[in-house]
Amino acid sequence: MSLRSICVFCGASSGANPIYQEAAVKLGQHLAQQNIRLVYGGGAVGLMGVVADAALAAGGEVIGIIPQSLKRAEVGHQGLTRLEVVDGMHARKARMAELSDAFIALPGGLGTLEELFEVWTWAQLGYHNKPLGLLDVKGFYSKLGAFLDQLVEEQFVRANHRAMLQLSETPDELLALLQNWQPLEAPRWQGSKPD
Ligand code: AMP
């Protein structure tokens, strides 16, 4: 699968350890070097700002999507290739998904998890067939991975849906996993687009 545009979900905070910012820099640089457009939430704060700045500094294209209500709080990034201001959170997520061929979550908080899980459930329902991945900085997502495996064991999540979420500690390996990912043949339910 050829990936021209990737959406990155990540914290509006920087986290307790500089390794998170270092990972955001590496991912931003790697996307730019691979000529892959970065789509993200448009903020200049936390890991959001770090990944955007790193991609821009490496000559990459960066599109930010931000709701009017958050433009001030997240300090809408002024130096992007394009900053789109939308009506609300739902419009933001729909637009980020529309513009992207795949999704990556860096470490983050509730917003990051919510964005990841929403787009994953859209895939489960067959609204799209785009791969997802976690950048597992020093095991940040390992407990989540174990919990997701438990959901499969308990038969609340299908193994093929669980397998949609790739995980790696390095941007280049994660990108390779996403590129090689084979779309699901049969989603849980067939749909056309999120309401
Ligand atoms: P966080 O991971 O909580 O730092 O948030 C990362 C991004 O998700 C930021 O752009 C937030 O504006 C956004 N966000 C925060 N809370 C929510 C939510 N409930 N639904 C959707 N996005 C959110």
Coordinates of C-alpha atoms and ligand atoms in Angstrom, one line a residue:
M1 CA 0.0 0.0 0.0
S2 CA 1.5 3.3 -1.0
L3 CA 1.2 5.9 1.8
R4 CA 1.3 9.5 0.6
S5 CA -0.3 11.1 3.7
I6 CA -0.3 10.0 7.3
C7 CA -2.3 11.3 10.2
V8 CA -0.5 11.5 13.6
F9 CA -2.4 11.6 16.8
C10 CA -0.3 12.7 19.8
G11 CA -0.3 14.5 23.1
A12 CA -1.0 18.2 23.4
S13 CA 1.4 17.7 26.3
S14 CA 5.1 16.7 26.0
G15 CA 5.0 14.0 28.7
A16 CA 7.3 13.4 31.6
N17 CA 10.3 12.2 29.7
P18 CA 12.3 13.8 26.9
I19 CA 12.2 10.5 25.0
Y20 CA 8.7 11.3 23.9
Q21 CA 9.8 14.5 22.2
E22 CA 12.8 12.7 20.7
A23 CA 10.4 10.2 19.2
A24 CA 8.1 12.9 17.8
V25 CA 11.1 14.6 16.2
K26 CA 12.3 11.3 14.6
L27 CA 8.8 10.5 13.3
G28 CA 8.4 14.0 11.8
Q29 CA 11.8 13.9 10.2
H30 CA 11.2 10.4 8.9
L31 CA 7.8 11.3 7.3
A32 CA 9.4 14.3 5.6
Q33 CA 12.4 12.3 4.3
Q34 CA 10.0 9.7 2.9
N35 CA 8.0 12.5 1.2
I36 CA 4.9 11.6 3.2
R37 CA 2.6 14.4 4.1
L38 CA 1.9 14.8 7.9
V39 CA -1.7 15.5 8.9
Y40 CA -2.3 16.3 12.5
G41 CA -4.5 18.3 14.9
G42 CA -2.8 21.7 14.1
G43 CA -1.6 22.6 17.5
A44 CA 1.7 24.1 18.4
V45 CA 1.8 22.7 21.9
G46 CA 3.3 19.5 23.3
L47 CA 4.2 16.6 21.0
M48 CA 1.8 18.0 18.4
G49 CA 4.1 21.0 17.9
V50 CA 7.2 18.9 18.1
V51 CA 6.2 16.5 15.4
A52 CA 5.0 19.3 13.1
D53 CA 8.1 21.4 13.6
A54 CA 10.4 18.4 12.9
A55 CA 8.6 17.6 9.7
L56 CA 8.6 21.2 8.5
A57 CA 12.3 21.7 9.4
A58 CA 13.1 18.6 7.3
G59 CA 11.2 20.1 4.3
G60 CA 8.0 18.1 4.7
E61 CA 4.4 19.1 4.0
V62 CA 2.3 19.5 7.1
I63 CA -1.5 20.0 7.2
G64 CA -3.1 20.9 10.5
I65 CA -6.8 20.6 11.3
I66 CA -8.0 22.6 14.3
P67 CA -11.4 23.5 15.7
Q68 CA -12.0 27.2 16.1
S69 CA -12.7 26.6 19.8
L70 CA -9.2 25.0 20.4
K71 CA -7.3 27.4 18.2
R72 CA -6.3 29.5 21.1
A73 CA -5.9 26.8 23.7
E74 CA -3.7 24.6 21.5
V75 CA -2.1 27.7 19.9
G76 CA -2.9 26.9 16.3
H77 CA 0.5 26.5 14.6
Q78 CA 1.2 29.5 12.4
G79 CA 4.0 28.0 10.2
L80 CA 2.3 25.0 8.6
T81 CA 1.9 24.3 4.9
R82 CA -1.8 24.7 5.6
L83 CA -3.9 25.2 8.7
E84 CA -7.6 24.3 8.3
V85 CA -10.0 25.7 10.9
V86 CA -13.1 23.5 11.3
D87 CA -16.3 23.7 13.3
G88 CA -15.7 21.2 16.0
M89 CA -14.0 18.0 17.2
H90 CA -16.0 15.7 15.0
A91 CA -15.3 17.8 11.9
R92 CA -11.6 17.7 12.8
K93 CA -11.4 14.0 13.1
A94 CA -13.4 13.4 9.9
R95 CA -11.2 15.8 8.0
M96 CA -8.0 14.3 9.4
A97 CA -9.2 10.8 8.3
E98 CA -10.3 12.0 4.9
L99 CA -6.9 13.5 4.2
S100 CA -4.9 10.4 5.4
D101 CA -3.9 7.0 4.1
A102 CA -2.9 5.7 7.5
F103 CA -2.8 6.7 11.2
I104 CA -0.1 6.7 13.8
A105 CA -0.4 7.4 17.5
L106 CA 2.6 8.7 19.3
P107 CA 2.3 8.8 23.1
G108 CA -0.5 11.0 24.3
G109 CA -3.5 11.3 26.7
L110 CA -7.2 11.0 26.4
G111 CA -7.5 12.9 23.2
T112 CA -4.9 10.7 21.5
L113 CA -6.6 7.5 22.6
E114 CA -10.0 8.8 21.7
E115 CA -8.9 9.7 18.2
L116 CA -7.1 6.4 17.7
F117 CA -10.0 4.3 18.9
E118 CA -12.6 6.2 16.9
V119 CA -10.8 5.8 13.6
W120 CA -10.1 2.1 14.5
T121 CA -13.8 1.5 15.1
W122 CA -14.5 3.1 11.7
A123 CA -12.2 0.5 10.1
Q124 CA -13.9 -2.3 12.1
L125 CA -17.2 -1.2 10.6
G126 CA -15.8 -1.1 7.1
Y127 CA -16.0 2.7 6.7
H128 CA -12.4 2.7 5.6
N129 CA -9.6 0.3 5.0
K130 CA -6.6 2.3 6.2
P131 CA -4.0 0.8 8.6
L132 CA -3.2 2.1 12.1
G133 CA 0.0 2.0 14.2
L134 CA 1.4 2.8 17.6
L135 CA 4.8 4.2 18.0
D136 CA 5.7 2.3 21.1
V137 CA 8.3 4.7 22.7
K138 CA 10.1 2.6 25.3
G139 CA 7.1 0.4 25.9
F140 CA 4.6 3.3 26.3
Y141 CA 1.8 1.2 24.7
S142 CA 2.7 -2.3 25.9
K143 CA 0.0 -2.4 28.6
L144 CA -2.6 -1.2 26.1
G145 CA -1.4 -4.0 23.7
A146 CA -1.8 -6.6 26.5
F147 CA -5.3 -5.3 27.3
L148 CA -6.3 -5.4 23.6
D149 CA -5.1 -9.0 23.5
Q150 CA -7.3 -9.7 26.5
L151 CA -10.3 -8.3 24.6
V152 CA -9.6 -10.8 21.8
E153 CA -9.3 -13.7 24.3
E154 CA -12.6 -12.6 25.9
Q155 CA -14.2 -12.5 22.4
F156 CA -15.1 -8.8 22.4
V157 CA -12.7 -8.0 19.6
R158 CA -12.0 -10.1 16.5
A159 CA -8.4 -11.2 16.0
N160 CA -8.3 -9.7 12.5
H161 CA -9.5 -6.3 13.9
R162 CA -6.9 -6.5 16.7
A163 CA -4.2 -7.2 14.1
M164 CA -5.0 -4.0 12.3
L165 CA -3.1 -2.1 14.9
Q166 CA 0.6 -2.4 14.2
L167 CA 3.2 -1.6 16.8
S168 CA 6.9 -0.7 16.6
E169 CA 9.5 1.3 18.5
T170 CA 10.9 2.9 15.4
P171 CA 9.3 5.1 12.7
D172 CA 10.9 3.3 9.8
E173 CA 9.8 -0.2 11.0
L174 CA 6.3 1.1 11.8
L175 CA 6.0 2.7 8.3
A176 CA 7.1 -0.6 6.7
L177 CA 4.4 -2.5 8.7
L178 CA 1.8 0.0 7.6
Q179 CA 2.9 -0.1 4.0
N180 CA 2.8 -3.9 3.9
W181 CA -0.5 -4.2 5.7
Q182 CA -3.1 -6.2 3.8
P183 CA -6.6 -4.7 4.0
L184 CA -9.3 -6.8 5.6
E185 CA -11.5 -8.7 3.2
A186 CA -14.6 -8.7 5.3
P187 CA -15.3 -6.0 7.8
R188 CA -17.6 -6.7 10.7
W189 CA -20.4 -4.7 9.1
Q190 CA -20.3 -3.1 5.7
G191 CA -20.7 0.6 5.6
S192 CA -19.8 3.5 3.4
K193 CA -19.0 6.4 5.6
P194 CA -19.3 7.6 9.2
D195 CA -22.5 9.5 10.0
Ligands
AMP1 P1 -4.3 14.6 24.5 O1 -3.8 13.3 24.0 O2 -5.4 14.5 25.5 O3 -3.2 15.5 24.9 O4 -5.0 15.3 23.3 C1 -4.4 15.3 22.0 C2 -5.3 15.9 21.0 O5 -6.7 15.3 21.1 C3 -5.5 17.4 21.1 O6 -5.5 17.9 19.9 C4 -6.8 17.5 21.8 O7 -7.5 18.7 21.4 C5 -7.6 16.3 21.3 N1 -8.6 15.9 22.2 C6 -8.6 16.1 23.6 N2 -9.7 15.6 24.1 C7 -10.5 15.1 23.1 C8 -11.7 14.4 22.9 N3 -12.5 14.2 24.0 N4 -12.1 14.1 21.7 C9 -11.4 14.3 20.7 N5 -10.2 14.9 20.7 C10 -9.7 15.3 21.9

